[in-house]
Each structure stands twice: as structure tokens, then as C-alpha cells.
Amino acid sequence: TIVHRPHVHNGDEDYVSLSAAAKQLRKAMVRRDDFITLHFTATADSASDALYAVSDKAMAHTGNPKEGDYLKFTYGGWEAQYYYDYSGGQYYLDVDFYLSYYTTAKQEAKMDDYVEDLLDDLDLYDNSDYQKIKGIYDYITETVRYDYDHLYDDSYLLQYTAYAALVNKTAVCQGYANLFYRLALELGVDCRYITGTANGGSHAWNIVRLGDLYYNLDATWDQPLYVNDADYEFFLRCGQNFVDHARDDEYAAAEFYQAYPMSPEDYGTDISWPVSGTCGDHLTWILDENGVLTISGTGNMYDFYAVDPEWQQYSFHISKIVVE
């Protein structure tokens, strides 16, 4: 909702760039402030477009676990009253933002404590990216239950949050996906929250990066009581094998796929451990299920500048290397 009252600025305000204003707005939203005043300049087709631009930029994916999608899908909305002047191809805007959220600052502080305790318990910090992803996924699918009690209760907004999933152990798909997003980024694994439809209804899931490519996963649908006792059926899938999921236009655009390239194949979950091979005329390697790659023998390794090592396909698992 926008209330517009045109005026001519008097030059006393300290105007910043749109990017700087977005940073100010982002910080206020992370704190769960319900009001902030911004003074910024922007090049846009209209003053109202500039407001949406600063809001979108404030909630863009940054890699910070408490920003980006975590913020975008936990805030309830904004209203704004703004004044502007247009000069030299620039809008000069004075904006009062009124913000609402699904969680309070107190709840987010509690969330921080729960996240810290959980990650300490899971003890995944030094593990491979694959082990981090699977550890988080296993925790969510084994612990969180779908919130059928509030499924059609739009007055209960907490059901959509990572807070509900982690603290209350019950949420709808938005809560599952937002919790996975938060935990993955906390462990340094890039992840995005994806919205779309599944089985004809609105749904949310994640994509996560392993190496240079991204894979789909849906913790809600792999929650055992939800879909046919699913067991990794929706874990690290390529688009072709991620059945009954269709992205919203924002996440199906060519620009999004360029920024987040998807793997053309599923990531294998049925590897028979350990895996092994040769890496020199008199050298062998073995990789165990704990992510330890051990190289044994004598003499020179093969030239891996010219050819990839045999363990390349398992590199996401590797957390430690032992050269005997």
C-alpha cells in the first residue's frame, strides 16, 4: 500500500543510494523493526517502482542465513508513505516504511539460540558439503511434522516459519524450506528457497549447491508421514526427476537458471562405501563413508592437471585427506 504526497525536497535530508537504502532496510528487518524512515535516490520509471526496487534489494539473497530468503518468507508485508522530488533523471525519496512480520524479535532471538544448540549437537562443521546437507535434511525429516492443525487457519502465521519448524517441531512447507535454508547457510552451503506448485497446490522447497551445480530437495515430502513413507525420494534430484513440482515464474526464468545452474542428473544416494581406485602406477586411493580420502603406496601420482582424478565424482563427500 502506497500513500503518495508529492513535495520538493529542501536539501536538508542526507540522501543515500538505493543500494545503501536497501542495506538500511535489510538491517531494520533483521532486527524486526516495525518502522524505518529512508532518504534515498533512485533511477526508476516511477517513484513507486523505486520503493519496490529498494524492498526487493533488501530481501535479495546475500548468503547471510538471517537475510535473503529467510527474511523474504518471514516478513508479512509493508506499507509506505513517501514524498519525492524528481530532478536530473533521479528520484529523491523520503519514505516511511511500516513493516510486519510472522515472527517477533524475541522469537528470532530464541531461534538463534536453538540454531546454535542444534548445530553444535549435529556437529557438522568440519564435514563435507554432502554430509552437511544430509545431516540437516535427516534432522528436519525425522523431527518436524506437518502442521495439519493450522492448515487452513490464515490467522496463525507462525506455521509458515522456520521458528515453528525448529522450536515447535511443526510447520507447513514454508517452514520446512525456510529452516533448511537457514541451517544450510549457517554451515556455509549455498541454498535457495523455491516457490511453485506441487500436485496442483502452492508449495515451497529448496535447491542446494554441491560443487558447481544445484539440486532440488523437498524435506516436506520426504517427511515419512506425509507422502507414502517417502525415503530420500525428493533428495538431491535433478529437474527431470523432481516429479510433480513446477516453479513459479521468478524461479523458472533463464536469468535464475544462469545464476543457479541445475545438475542434469540426480546426485547418487546409493553409493556403496567405501569407494576406491588407482591414482598412480603404484598408488591407490580409498574414500570411506566418513569422508576420509586415504592415498597409499609409493611413487608419482598421475598428472591431474591433464585428467580428473577418479575420486572427482565423490568430491562433495571429502572432508579429510590422508596421504600415507
PDB file of N, CA, C and O in Angstrom, residues 148-206:
ATOM      1  N   TYR A 148      -0.979 -29.932  10.277  1.00  0.00           N
ATOM      2  CA  TYR A 148      -2.332 -30.066   9.758  1.00  0.00           C
ATOM      3  C   TYR A 148      -3.334 -29.274  10.584  1.00  0.00           C
ATOM      4  O   TYR A 148      -4.383 -28.853  10.078  1.00  0.00           O
ATOM      5  N   ASP A 149      -3.040 -29.044  11.858  1.00  0.00           N
ATOM      6  CA  ASP A 149      -3.992 -28.363  12.746  1.00  0.00           C
ATOM      7  C   ASP A 149      -4.279 -26.941  12.285  1.00  0.00           C
ATOM      8  O   ASP A 149      -5.371 -26.417  12.534  1.00  0.00           O
ATOM      9  N   HIS A 150      -3.292 -26.280  11.643  1.00  0.00           N
ATOM     10  CA  HIS A 150      -3.470 -24.881  11.228  1.00  0.00           C
ATOM     11  C   HIS A 150      -3.450 -24.718   9.713  1.00  0.00           C
ATOM     12  O   HIS A 150      -3.239 -23.613   9.210  1.00  0.00           O
ATOM     13  N   LEU A 151      -3.678 -25.809   8.997  1.00  0.00           N
ATOM     14  CA  LEU A 151      -3.506 -25.805   7.548  1.00  0.00           C
ATOM     15  C   LEU A 151      -4.351 -24.744   6.862  1.00  0.00           C
ATOM     16  O   LEU A 151      -3.911 -24.110   5.912  1.00  0.00           O
ATOM     17  N   TYR A 152      -5.551 -24.503   7.329  1.00  0.00           N
ATOM     18  CA  TYR A 152      -6.430 -23.527   6.693  1.00  0.00           C
ATOM     19  C   TYR A 152      -6.708 -22.333   7.614  1.00  0.00           C
ATOM     20  O   TYR A 152      -7.670 -21.597   7.399  1.00  0.00           O
ATOM     21  N   ASP A 153      -5.850 -22.147   8.591  1.00  0.00           N
ATOM     22  CA  ASP A 153      -6.008 -21.049   9.535  1.00  0.00           C
ATOM     23  C   ASP A 153      -5.044 -19.928   9.173  1.00  0.00           C
ATOM     24  O   ASP A 153      -3.892 -19.905   9.615  1.00  0.00           O
ATOM     25  N   ASP A 154      -5.492 -18.991   8.359  1.00  0.00           N
ATOM     26  CA  ASP A 154      -4.631 -17.904   7.901  1.00  0.00           C
ATOM     27  C   ASP A 154      -4.308 -16.901   9.001  1.00  0.00           C
ATOM     28  O   ASP A 154      -3.454 -16.021   8.815  1.00  0.00           O
ATOM     29  N   SER A 155      -4.972 -17.012  10.117  1.00  0.00           N
ATOM     30  CA  SER A 155      -4.667 -16.100  11.220  1.00  0.00           C
ATOM     31  C   SER A 155      -3.443 -16.553  12.009  1.00  0.00           C
ATOM     32  O   SER A 155      -2.858 -15.774  12.760  1.00  0.00           O
ATOM     33  N   TYR A 156      -3.038 -17.816  11.826  1.00  0.00           N
ATOM     34  CA  TYR A 156      -1.873 -18.361  12.532  1.00  0.00           C
ATOM     35  C   TYR A 156      -0.684 -18.340  11.577  1.00  0.00           C
ATOM     36  O   TYR A 156      -0.419 -19.292  10.845  1.00  0.00           O
ATOM     37  N   LEU A 157       0.054 -17.217  11.567  1.00  0.00           N
ATOM     38  CA  LEU A 157       1.126 -17.010  10.604  1.00  0.00           C
ATOM     39  C   LEU A 157       2.404 -17.754  10.971  1.00  0.00           C
ATOM     40  O   LEU A 157       3.275 -17.950  10.110  1.00  0.00           O
ATOM     41  N   LEU A 158       2.527 -18.170  12.212  1.00  0.00           N
ATOM     42  CA  LEU A 158       3.755 -18.824  12.642  1.00  0.00           C
ATOM     43  C   LEU A 158       3.985 -20.147  11.905  1.00  0.00           C
ATOM     44  O   LEU A 158       5.123 -20.602  11.771  1.00  0.00           O
ATOM     45  N   GLN A 159       2.919 -20.755  11.406  1.00  0.00           N
ATOM     46  CA  GLN A 159       3.044 -22.041  10.702  1.00  0.00           C
ATOM     47  C   GLN A 159       3.950 -21.952   9.470  1.00  0.00           C
ATOM     48  O   GLN A 159       4.477 -22.960   9.001  1.00  0.00           O
ATOM     49  N   TYR A 160       4.160 -20.733   8.964  1.00  0.00           N
ATOM     50  CA  TYR A 160       4.957 -20.542   7.752  1.00  0.00           C
ATOM     51  C   TYR A 160       6.441 -20.337   8.041  1.00  0.00           C
ATOM     52  O   TYR A 160       7.210 -20.078   7.108  1.00  0.00           O
ATOM     53  N   THR A 161       6.863 -20.438   9.282  1.00  0.00           N
ATOM     54  CA  THR A 161       8.206 -20.001   9.660  1.00  0.00           C
ATOM     55  C   THR A 161       9.138 -21.141  10.042  1.00  0.00           C
ATOM     56  O   THR A 161       8.719 -22.219  10.475  1.00  0.00           O
ATOM     57  N   ALA A 162      10.424 -20.846   9.904  1.00  0.00           N
ATOM     58  CA  ALA A 162      11.457 -21.768  10.392  1.00  0.00           C
ATOM     59  C   ALA A 162      11.383 -21.884  11.910  1.00  0.00           C
ATOM     60  O   ALA A 162      11.705 -22.938  12.475  1.00  0.00           O
ATOM     61  N   TYR A 163      10.952 -20.818  12.570  1.00  0.00           N
ATOM     62  CA  TYR A 163      10.791 -20.854  14.026  1.00  0.00           C
ATOM     63  C   TYR A 163       9.823 -21.960  14.431  1.00  0.00           C
ATOM     64  O   TYR A 163      10.105 -22.759  15.335  1.00  0.00           O
ATOM     65  N   ALA A 164       8.677 -22.038  13.758  1.00  0.00           N
ATOM     66  CA  ALA A 164       7.695 -23.069  14.090  1.00  0.00           C
ATOM     67  C   ALA A 164       8.278 -24.453  13.852  1.00  0.00           C
ATOM     68  O   ALA A 164       8.061 -25.379  14.637  1.00  0.00           O
ATOM     69  N   ALA A 165       9.034 -24.610  12.751  1.00  0.00           N
ATOM     70  CA  ALA A 165       9.612 -25.914  12.427  1.00  0.00           C
ATOM     71  C   ALA A 165      10.636 -26.348  13.462  1.00  0.00           C
ATOM     72  O   ALA A 165      10.652 -27.514  13.885  1.00  0.00           O
ATOM     73  N   LEU A 166      11.507 -25.429  13.888  1.00  0.00           N
ATOM     74  CA  LEU A 166      12.592 -25.800  14.799  1.00  0.00           C
ATOM     75  C   LEU A 166      12.155 -25.809  16.256  1.00  0.00           C
ATOM     76  O   LEU A 166      12.470 -26.749  17.006  1.00  0.00           O
ATOM     77  N   VAL A 167      11.448 -24.790  16.680  1.00  0.00           N
ATOM     78  CA  VAL A 167      11.093 -24.652  18.101  1.00  0.00           C
ATOM     79  C   VAL A 167       9.852 -25.479  18.437  1.00  0.00           C
ATOM     80  O   VAL A 167       9.834 -26.218  19.427  1.00  0.00           O
ATOM     81  N   ASN A 168       8.809 -25.366  17.613  1.00  0.00           N
ATOM     82  CA  ASN A 168       7.563 -26.076  17.890  1.00  0.00           C
ATOM     83  C   ASN A 168       7.511 -27.457  17.244  1.00  0.00           C
ATOM     84  O   ASN A 168       6.600 -28.240  17.516  1.00  0.00           O
ATOM     85  N   LYS A 169       8.451 -27.724  16.343  1.00  0.00           N
ATOM     86  CA  LYS A 169       8.559 -29.019  15.647  1.00  0.00           C
ATOM     87  C   LYS A 169       7.365 -29.318  14.753  1.00  0.00           C
ATOM     88  O   LYS A 169       7.082 -30.456  14.426  1.00  0.00           O
ATOM     89  N   THR A 170       6.648 -28.276  14.336  1.00  0.00           N
ATOM     90  CA  THR A 170       5.530 -28.465  13.407  1.00  0.00           C
ATOM     91  C   THR A 170       5.357 -27.201  12.582  1.00  0.00           C
ATOM     92  O   THR A 170       5.384 -26.086  13.108  1.00  0.00           O
ATOM     93  N   ALA A 171       5.198 -27.384  11.261  1.00  0.00           N
ATOM     94  CA  ALA A 171       5.056 -26.250  10.343  1.00  0.00           C
ATOM     95  C   ALA A 171       4.499 -26.777   9.031  1.00  0.00           C
ATOM     96  O   ALA A 171       4.402 -27.985   8.816  1.00  0.00           O
ATOM     97  N   VAL A 172       4.124 -25.841   8.136  1.00  0.00           N
ATOM     98  CA  VAL A 172       3.769 -26.235   6.779  1.00  0.00           C
ATOM     99  C   VAL A 172       5.020 -26.110   5.914  1.00  0.00           C
ATOM    100  O   VAL A 172       6.103 -25.812   6.410  1.00  0.00           O
ATOM    101  N   CYS A 173       4.887 -26.335   4.612  1.00  0.00           N
ATOM    102  CA  CYS A 173       6.064 -26.463   3.751  1.00  0.00           C
ATOM    103  C   CYS A 173       6.978 -25.247   3.791  1.00  0.00           C
ATOM    104  O   CYS A 173       8.205 -25.381   3.717  1.00  0.00           O
ATOM    105  N   GLN A 174       6.404 -24.047   3.936  1.00  0.00           N
ATOM    106  CA  GLN A 174       7.238 -22.851   4.001  1.00  0.00           C
ATOM    107  C   GLN A 174       8.198 -22.903   5.176  1.00  0.00           C
ATOM    108  O   GLN A 174       9.350 -22.467   5.089  1.00  0.00           O
ATOM    109  N   GLY A 175       7.718 -23.439   6.302  1.00  0.00           N
ATOM    110  CA  GLY A 175       8.568 -23.561   7.476  1.00  0.00           C
ATOM    111  C   GLY A 175       9.684 -24.565   7.277  1.00  0.00           C
ATOM    112  O   GLY A 175      10.838 -24.331   7.672  1.00  0.00           O
ATOM    113  N   TYR A 176       9.365 -25.703   6.654  1.00  0.00           N
ATOM    114  CA  TYR A 176      10.381 -26.705   6.338  1.00  0.00           C
ATOM    115  C   TYR A 176      11.481 -26.091   5.469  1.00  0.00           C
ATOM    116  O   TYR A 176      12.673 -26.227   5.752  1.00  0.00           O
ATOM    117  N   ALA A 177      11.054 -25.444   4.362  1.00  0.00           N
ATOM    118  CA  ALA A 177      12.014 -24.912   3.397  1.00  0.00           C
ATOM    119  C   ALA A 177      12.848 -23.782   3.990  1.00  0.00           C
ATOM    120  O   ALA A 177      14.052 -23.671   3.726  1.00  0.00           O
ATOM    121  N   ASN A 178      12.218 -22.949   4.818  1.00  0.00           N
ATOM    122  CA  ASN A 178      12.954 -21.829   5.402  1.00  0.00           C
ATOM    123  C   ASN A 178      13.939 -22.307   6.458  1.00  0.00           C
ATOM    124  O   ASN A 178      15.015 -21.743   6.621  1.00  0.00           O
ATOM    125  N   LEU A 179      13.586 -23.363   7.186  1.00  0.00           N
ATOM    126  CA  LEU A 179      14.521 -23.915   8.169  1.00  0.00           C
ATOM    127  C   LEU A 179      15.725 -24.536   7.455  1.00  0.00           C
ATOM    128  O   LEU A 179      16.867 -24.335   7.881  1.00  0.00           O
ATOM    129  N   PHE A 180      15.480 -25.272   6.380  1.00  0.00           N
ATOM    130  CA  PHE A 180      16.613 -25.845   5.649  1.00  0.00           C
ATOM    131  C   PHE A 180      17.514 -24.741   5.113  1.00  0.00           C
ATOM    132  O   PHE A 180      18.743 -24.827   5.200  1.00  0.00           O
ATOM    133  N   TYR A 181      16.924 -23.697   4.558  1.00  0.00           N
ATOM    134  CA  TYR A 181      17.693 -22.552   4.045  1.00  0.00           C
ATOM    135  C   TYR A 181      18.571 -21.959   5.135  1.00  0.00           C
ATOM    136  O   TYR A 181      19.772 -21.746   4.949  1.00  0.00           O
ATOM    137  N   ARG A 182      17.981 -21.713   6.282  1.00  0.00           N
ATOM    138  CA  ARG A 182      18.723 -21.094   7.400  1.00  0.00           C
ATOM    139  C   ARG A 182      19.889 -21.978   7.833  1.00  0.00           C
ATOM    140  O   ARG A 182      21.028 -21.506   7.993  1.00  0.00           O
ATOM    141  N   LEU A 183      19.642 -23.276   8.026  1.00  0.00           N
ATOM    142  CA  LEU A 183      20.668 -24.169   8.534  1.00  0.00           C
ATOM    143  C   LEU A 183      21.767 -24.406   7.508  1.00  0.00           C
ATOM    144  O   LEU A 183      22.959 -24.488   7.854  1.00  0.00           O
ATOM    145  N   ALA A 184      21.403 -24.546   6.236  1.00  0.00           N
ATOM    146  CA  ALA A 184      22.409 -24.760   5.198  1.00  0.00           C
ATOM    147  C   ALA A 184      23.366 -23.581   5.119  1.00  0.00           C
ATOM    148  O   ALA A 184      24.600 -23.760   5.074  1.00  0.00           O
ATOM    149  N   LEU A 185      22.831 -22.372   5.129  1.00  0.00           N
ATOM    150  CA  LEU A 185      23.698 -21.196   5.059  1.00  0.00           C
ATOM    151  C   LEU A 185      24.536 -21.046   6.324  1.00  0.00           C
ATOM    152  O   LEU A 185      25.672 -20.570   6.270  1.00  0.00           O
ATOM    153  N   GLU A 186      23.993 -21.433   7.457  1.00  0.00           N
ATOM    154  CA  GLU A 186      24.774 -21.392   8.696  1.00  0.00           C
ATOM    155  C   GLU A 186      26.025 -22.267   8.576  1.00  0.00           C
ATOM    156  O   GLU A 186      27.062 -21.970   9.163  1.00  0.00           O
ATOM    157  N   LEU A 187      25.927 -23.344   7.783  1.00  0.00           N
ATOM    158  CA  LEU A 187      27.061 -24.263   7.607  1.00  0.00           C
ATOM    159  C   LEU A 187      27.855 -23.962   6.341  1.00  0.00           C
ATOM    160  O   LEU A 187      28.724 -24.745   5.949  1.00  0.00           O
ATOM    161  N   GLY A 188      27.567 -22.841   5.686  1.00  0.00           N
ATOM    162  CA  GLY A 188      28.355 -22.428   4.541  1.00  0.00           C
ATOM    163  C   GLY A 188      27.988 -23.097   3.237  1.00  0.00           C
ATOM    164  O   GLY A 188      28.778 -23.067   2.286  1.00  0.00           O
ATOM    165  N   VAL A 189      26.810 -23.703   3.157  1.00  0.00           N
ATOM    166  CA  VAL A 189      26.352 -24.360   1.929  1.00  0.00           C
ATOM    167  C   VAL A 189      25.300 -23.472   1.274  1.00  0.00           C
ATOM    168  O   VAL A 189      24.292 -23.147   1.897  1.00  0.00           O
ATOM    169  N   ASP A 190      25.526 -23.085   0.019  1.00  0.00           N
ATOM    170  CA  ASP A 190      24.584 -22.182  -0.634  1.00  0.00           C
ATOM    171  C   ASP A 190      23.265 -22.901  -0.923  1.00  0.00           C
ATOM    172  O   ASP A 190      23.247 -24.076  -1.289  1.00  0.00           O
ATOM    173  N   CYS A 191      22.186 -22.150  -0.772  1.00  0.00           N
ATOM    174  CA  CYS A 191      20.851 -22.734  -0.846  1.00  0.00           C
ATOM    175  C   CYS A 191      19.882 -21.638  -1.235  1.00  0.00           C
ATOM    176  O   CYS A 191      20.123 -20.456  -0.975  1.00  0.00           O
ATOM    177  N   ARG A 192      18.794 -22.000  -1.899  1.00  0.00           N
ATOM    178  CA  ARG A 192      17.718 -21.067  -2.187  1.00  0.00           C
ATOM    179  C   ARG A 192      16.373 -21.689  -1.825  1.00  0.00           C
ATOM    180  O   ARG A 192      16.210 -22.909  -1.819  1.00  0.00           O
ATOM    181  N   TYR A 193      15.433 -20.835  -1.541  1.00  0.00           N
ATOM    182  CA  TYR A 193      14.049 -21.198  -1.228  1.00  0.00           C
ATOM    183  C   TYR A 193      13.254 -21.011  -2.510  1.00  0.00           C
ATOM    184  O   TYR A 193      13.275 -19.933  -3.115  1.00  0.00           O
ATOM    185  N   ILE A 194      12.569 -22.054  -2.960  1.00  0.00           N
ATOM    186  CA  ILE A 194      11.849 -22.025  -4.225  1.00  0.00           C
ATOM    187  C   ILE A 194      10.353 -22.162  -3.968  1.00  0.00           C
ATOM    188  O   ILE A 194       9.930 -23.010  -3.181  1.00  0.00           O
ATOM    189  N   THR A 195       9.570 -21.337  -4.644  1.00  0.00           N
ATOM    190  CA  THR A 195       8.112 -21.458  -4.554  1.00  0.00           C
ATOM    191  C   THR A 195       7.556 -21.924  -5.898  1.00  0.00           C
ATOM    192  O   THR A 195       8.154 -21.713  -6.953  1.00  0.00           O
ATOM    193  N   GLY A 196       6.415 -22.575  -5.836  1.00  0.00           N
ATOM    194  CA  GLY A 196       5.770 -23.067  -7.045  1.00  0.00           C
ATOM    195  C   GLY A 196       4.528 -23.855  -6.686  1.00  0.00           C
ATOM    196  O   GLY A 196       3.874 -23.589  -5.676  1.00  0.00           O
ATOM    197  N   THR A 197       4.224 -24.839  -7.512  1.00  0.00           N
ATOM    198  CA  THR A 197       3.083 -25.710  -7.254  1.00  0.00           C
ATOM    199  C   THR A 197       3.548 -27.161  -7.237  1.00  0.00           C
ATOM    200  O   THR A 197       4.518 -27.535  -7.897  1.00  0.00           O
ATOM    201  N   ALA A 198       2.842 -27.972  -6.477  1.00  0.00           N
ATOM    202  CA  ALA A 198       3.097 -29.410  -6.409  1.00  0.00           C
ATOM    203  C   ALA A 198       1.757 -30.098  -6.210  1.00  0.00           C
ATOM    204  O   ALA A 198       0.986 -29.711  -5.324  1.00  0.00           O
ATOM    205  N   ASN A 199       1.495 -31.063  -7.047  1.00  0.00           N
ATOM    206  CA  ASN A 199       0.184 -31.732  -7.031  1.00  0.00           C
ATOM    207  C   ASN A 199      -0.952 -30.716  -7.123  1.00  0.00           C
ATOM    208  O   ASN A 199      -2.011 -30.888  -6.515  1.00  0.00           O
ATOM    209  N   GLY A 200      -0.703 -29.637  -7.850  1.00  0.00           N
ATOM    210  CA  GLY A 200      -1.749 -28.658  -8.105  1.00  0.00           C
ATOM    211  C   GLY A 200      -1.914 -27.590  -7.050  1.00  0.00           C
ATOM    212  O   GLY A 200      -2.706 -26.662  -7.226  1.00  0.00           O
ATOM    213  N   GLY A 201      -1.170 -27.670  -5.925  1.00  0.00           N
ATOM    214  CA  GLY A 201      -1.302 -26.683  -4.871  1.00  0.00           C
ATOM    215  C   GLY A 201      -0.022 -25.901  -4.656  1.00  0.00           C
ATOM    216  O   GLY A 201       1.064 -26.319  -5.081  1.00  0.00           O
ATOM    217  N   SER A 202      -0.110 -24.758  -3.997  1.00  0.00           N
ATOM    218  CA  SER A 202       1.074 -23.951  -3.697  1.00  0.00           C
ATOM    219  C   SER A 202       2.027 -24.732  -2.808  1.00  0.00           C
ATOM    220  O   SER A 202       1.592 -25.445  -1.900  1.00  0.00           O
ATOM    221  N   HIS A 203       3.313 -24.578  -3.073  1.00  0.00           N
ATOM    222  CA  HIS A 203       4.291 -25.376  -2.344  1.00  0.00           C
ATOM    223  C   HIS A 203       5.628 -24.641  -2.303  1.00  0.00           C
ATOM    224  O   HIS A 203       5.860 -23.705  -3.074  1.00  0.00           O
ATOM    225  N   ALA A 204       6.496 -25.065  -1.389  1.00  0.00           N
ATOM    226  CA  ALA A 204       7.833 -24.500  -1.266  1.00  0.00           C
ATOM    227  C   ALA A 204       8.830 -25.625  -1.022  1.00  0.00           C
ATOM    228  O   ALA A 204       8.523 -26.597  -0.336  1.00  0.00           O
ATOM    229  N   TRP A 205      10.016 -25.461  -1.607  1.00  0.00           N
ATOM    230  CA  TRP A 205      11.084 -26.443  -1.428  1.00  0.00           C
ATOM    231  C   TRP A 205      12.418 -25.722  -1.564  1.00  0.00           C
ATOM    232  O   TRP A 205      12.468 -24.489  -1.530  1.00  0.00           O
ATOM    233  N   ASN A 206      13.516 -26.440  -1.734  1.00  0.00           N
ATOM    234  CA  ASN A 206      14.839 -25.820  -1.809  1.00  0.00           C
ATOM    235  C   ASN A 206      15.636 -26.342  -2.990  1.00  0.00           C
ATOM    236  O   ASN A 206      15.389 -27.442  -3.486  1.00  0.00           O
TER     237      ASN A 206
END
